[in-house]
Backbone as numpy.savetxt, mean C-alpha at the origin, in Angstrom:
# Nx Ny Nz CAx CAy CAz Cx Cy Cz
3.95 11.19 -0.05 4.93 11.79 -1.58 6.27 10.38 -1.92
6.71 10.31 -2.99 7.71 9.46 -2.80 7.51 8.88 -4.46
8.19 7.73 -4.67 8.53 6.82 -5.33 8.31 5.41 -5.48
7.74 4.82 -6.85 7.42 3.92 -7.03 8.77 3.43 -7.38
8.78 2.35 -6.22 10.24 1.30 -5.92 9.59 -0.20 -6.55
8.18 -0.65 -6.41 8.14 -1.82 -6.52 6.22 -1.81 -6.81
6.52 -2.89 -7.66 4.98 -2.72 -8.05 4.35 -4.24 -8.66
3.82 -5.34 -7.58 3.68 -7.01 -7.84 3.62 -7.04 -8.83
4.05 -8.46 -9.63 2.86 -8.86 -11.02 1.33 -9.13 -11.32
1.40 -9.41 -9.96 -0.12 -9.93 -9.62 -1.29 -7.96 -9.02
-0.15 -6.96 -9.36 -1.15 -5.78 -8.25 -1.68 -6.09 -7.58
-1.18 -6.30 -6.78 -1.72 -6.92 -4.76 -0.88 -5.83 -4.39
0.50 -5.11 -4.64 0.66 -5.35 -3.74 2.55 -4.43 -4.27
2.42 -2.91 -3.63 2.98 -1.53 -4.62 3.99 -0.84 -3.12
5.77 -0.64 -3.53 6.92 -0.19 -2.13 6.70 1.07 -3.11
6.86 1.78 -1.67 6.46 3.36 -1.97 8.41 4.23 -1.13
9.24 4.39 -2.50 10.40 5.11 -0.74 9.87 6.31 -1.39
9.62 6.46 0.11 9.14 7.42 0.71 10.11 8.74 1.13
9.89 10.12 0.28 10.43 11.04 0.55 11.79 11.37 1.72
10.86 10.93 2.35 11.53 11.10 4.39 12.45 9.82 4.20
12.45 8.49 3.71 13.71 7.89 3.61 12.64 6.25 4.03
11.52 6.76 4.30 10.34 5.61 4.94 10.47 4.42 3.64
10.32 3.39 3.18 10.27 1.91 2.27 8.15 1.83 2.55
7.76 2.19 2.19 6.92 1.63 2.68 6.15 0.33 1.37
4.99 -0.43 2.47 4.92 -1.48 1.29 3.09 -1.78 1.70
2.47 -1.72 0.48 1.17 -1.35 0.77 0.86 -3.08 -0.17
0.31 -3.41 0.66 -0.89 -4.85 0.65 -2.68 -5.08 0.20
-2.72 -5.19 -0.90 -4.21 -4.96 -0.83 -4.53 -6.47 -0.58
-5.67 -6.69 0.65 -6.32 -7.87 0.52 -5.29 -8.88 1.13
-5.82 -10.05 1.23 -4.91 -11.04 2.31 -4.97 -12.60 1.24
-3.66 -13.10 1.00 -3.94 -13.60 0.31 -4.14 -13.94 -1.34
-3.86 -12.30 -0.95 -5.09 -12.54 -2.66 -3.93 -12.77 -4.06
-2.91 -12.51 -3.65 -1.42 -13.43 -4.99 -2.27 -14.17 -5.40
-3.14 -15.91 -5.03 -3.37 -16.20 -5.72 -4.14 -16.18 -6.81
-4.98 -14.24 -6.44 -5.84 -14.19 -7.61 -5.34 -13.80 -8.73
-3.46 -13.59 -8.72 -3.46 -13.54 -9.89 -3.61 -12.56 -10.97
-3.84 -11.26 -9.90 -3.91 -10.08 -10.88 -5.56 -10.08 -11.06
-6.16 -10.86 -11.03 -7.90 -11.23 -11.33 -8.22 -10.33 -10.29
-9.31 -8.75 -10.43 -9.89 -7.71 -9.92 -8.82 -6.64 -9.20
-7.41 -6.46 -9.98 -6.74 -5.89 -9.55 -6.17 -4.57 -10.65
-6.08 -3.77 -10.25 -5.33 -2.64 -11.25 -4.68 -1.97 -10.64
-3.67 -0.79 -11.47 -3.00 -0.11 -11.02 -2.68 1.40 -12.23
-2.65 1.75 -11.22 -1.96 3.09 -12.16 -1.25 4.02 -11.73
-0.39 2.94 -11.89 1.24 3.45 -11.14 2.41 2.54 -11.49
3.22 2.79 -12.17 4.02 1.92 -12.24 5.58 2.37 -12.12
6.72 1.54 -11.81 7.93 1.42 -11.27 8.50 2.85 -11.51
8.69 3.21 -10.93 9.65 4.83 -11.70 8.85 6.37 -11.12
7.31 5.17 -10.46 6.71 7.34 -11.12 6.71 8.04 -9.79
6.85 9.12 -9.55 7.19 9.50 -8.54 5.42 10.04 -8.16
4.75 9.65 -6.55 3.34 9.89 -6.39 3.34 10.95 -5.50
2.31 11.38 -5.02 1.59 12.31 -4.31 0.49 11.90 -3.12
1.02 12.69 -1.89 -0.16 11.73 -0.28 -1.67 12.04 -1.87
-2.66 11.01 -1.62 -3.79 10.90 -2.03 -3.86 10.86 -3.26
-2.67 10.86 -4.45 -2.78 10.00 -5.18 -2.92 8.94 -5.63
-4.49 8.34 -6.50 -4.44 7.34 -6.06 -4.02 5.51 -6.86
-3.29 4.90 -6.43 -2.24 3.92 -6.14 -2.56 2.80 -7.55
-3.58 1.71 -6.63 -4.97 0.93 -6.90 -5.64 -0.03 -6.91
-6.18 -0.36 -7.23 -7.90 -0.42 -7.02 -8.02 -1.86 -6.72
-8.94 -2.29 -5.91 -9.42 -3.91 -5.89 -10.95 -4.23 -6.01
-11.20 -4.85 -6.80 -12.73 -5.62 -6.78 -12.84 -5.85 -5.36
-13.82 -5.33 -4.48 -14.06 -6.25 -3.21 -14.49 -7.52 -3.03
-15.40 -7.33 -4.04 -16.58 -8.23 -4.43 -15.64 -9.78 -5.09
-15.12 -9.34 -5.69 -14.54 -10.69 -6.51 -13.31 -11.29 -5.24
-12.13 -10.73 -4.18 -12.09 -11.11 -3.73 -12.31 -11.49 -2.13
-13.52 -11.04 -2.04 -14.69 -11.70 -0.99 -14.94 -13.42 -1.48
-15.26 -13.19 -3.01 -15.90 -14.15 -4.47 -15.06 -15.34 -3.95
-13.84 -15.16 -4.06 -12.20 -16.13 -3.99 -12.10 -16.74 -2.61
-12.77 -15.85 -1.76 -12.48 -16.29 0.03 -11.29 -15.65 0.60
-11.05 -14.69 0.36 -10.13 -13.92 0.63 -10.56 -12.60 1.71
-9.19 -12.20 2.68 -10.22 -10.87 3.31 -9.55 -9.93 2.14
-10.54 -9.05 3.01 -9.75 -7.80 2.25 -9.72 -6.33 2.73
-8.81 -7.15 4.12 -7.76 -6.32 4.17 -6.64 -5.11 3.49
-6.20 -3.99 3.74 -5.26 -3.55 2.93 -3.85 -3.73 4.44
-2.98 -3.67 4.41 -2.03 -3.70 5.38 -1.58 -2.47 4.85
-0.72 -1.72 5.36 0.66 -0.76 5.21 1.22 -1.33 6.45
2.85 -0.98 5.48 4.27 -1.27 6.10 5.50 -0.69 6.04
6.06 -0.30 7.05 7.55 0.07 7.19 8.19 -0.52 7.40
9.03 -0.66 6.43 9.68 -2.12 5.76 11.04 -2.27 6.26
11.78 -0.28 6.47 12.61 0.47 7.20 12.40 0.45 8.03
11.40 0.13 9.38 11.30 1.10 10.32 12.49 0.99 11.24
13.53 -0.50 11.21 14.28 -0.18 12.14 15.28 1.53 11.92
15.14 2.29 10.78 15.72 3.43 10.26 15.32 4.63 11.13
14.00 4.44 12.14 13.21 5.84 12.26 13.19 5.24 14.78
13.24 6.44 14.97 13.59 5.81 16.28 11.70 6.11 16.92
11.16 6.42 15.97 9.61 6.42 16.78 8.21 6.34 15.43
7.66 5.56 15.83 6.37 5.03 14.52 5.37 5.28 15.12
4.13 6.45 15.06 2.90 6.15 16.08 1.70 6.47 14.57
1.41 5.18 15.47 -0.53 4.93 14.21 -1.17 6.32 14.29
-1.99 6.76 13.98 -2.18 7.78 13.90 -3.83 7.92 13.50
-4.38 6.53 12.89 -5.45 6.17 12.01 -5.21 5.06 12.18
-6.97 4.37 12.40 -6.94 2.94 12.60 -8.23 2.82 12.31
-8.63 1.53 11.25 -9.78 1.52 10.77 -9.68 2.11 9.12
-10.72 2.57 8.68 -11.42 2.70 7.28 -10.55 4.50 7.78
-9.83 4.73 6.12 -9.13 6.32 6.40 -8.97 6.68 4.53
-9.41 8.29 4.48 -9.95 8.87 3.43 -8.64 8.19 2.17
-8.63 8.72 1.20 -7.20 8.88 0.65 -7.14 10.67 1.11
-5.80 10.44 1.63 -4.88 12.41 1.98 -4.86 11.97 3.65
-5.22 10.84 3.86 -5.45 11.36 5.69 -4.05 10.64 6.52
-3.91 11.61 7.40 -2.53 10.52 7.74 -2.74 9.26 8.89
-1.94 8.58 7.90 -1.80 6.99 8.73 -1.05 6.95 10.34
0.09 7.55 9.57 0.92 7.77 10.80 2.01 8.27 10.69
2.97 8.59 11.86 3.87 9.59 11.79 5.09 8.58 12.03
6.24 9.26 11.81 7.40 8.57 11.60 8.66 10.07 12.43
9.55 9.05 12.78 10.29 9.74 13.55 12.53 9.52 13.61
13.21 9.89 13.13 14.25 9.47 13.09 14.76 9.34 14.62
């Protein structure tokens, strides 16, 4: 749960300020900024309050593949130095609402 604090103009990345203080960046695709938003849709805007499992972004996997880009979703804790422990609790494909990682202050 948290607040949308960043949404790229090309809709390939979103930043969330979590209720727990975590700054999360979700980047869909690799080098997909080059697609200038083609094949991407956002379901949130900066300032929105979001909750676990809520749809944030979608990407057209076929368009990304046709453009020669990886269809990987990268999730990063951009303020990881603020936490004493970050543990990955899932790997590979995850479903909406599934725990991905745990953080300790």
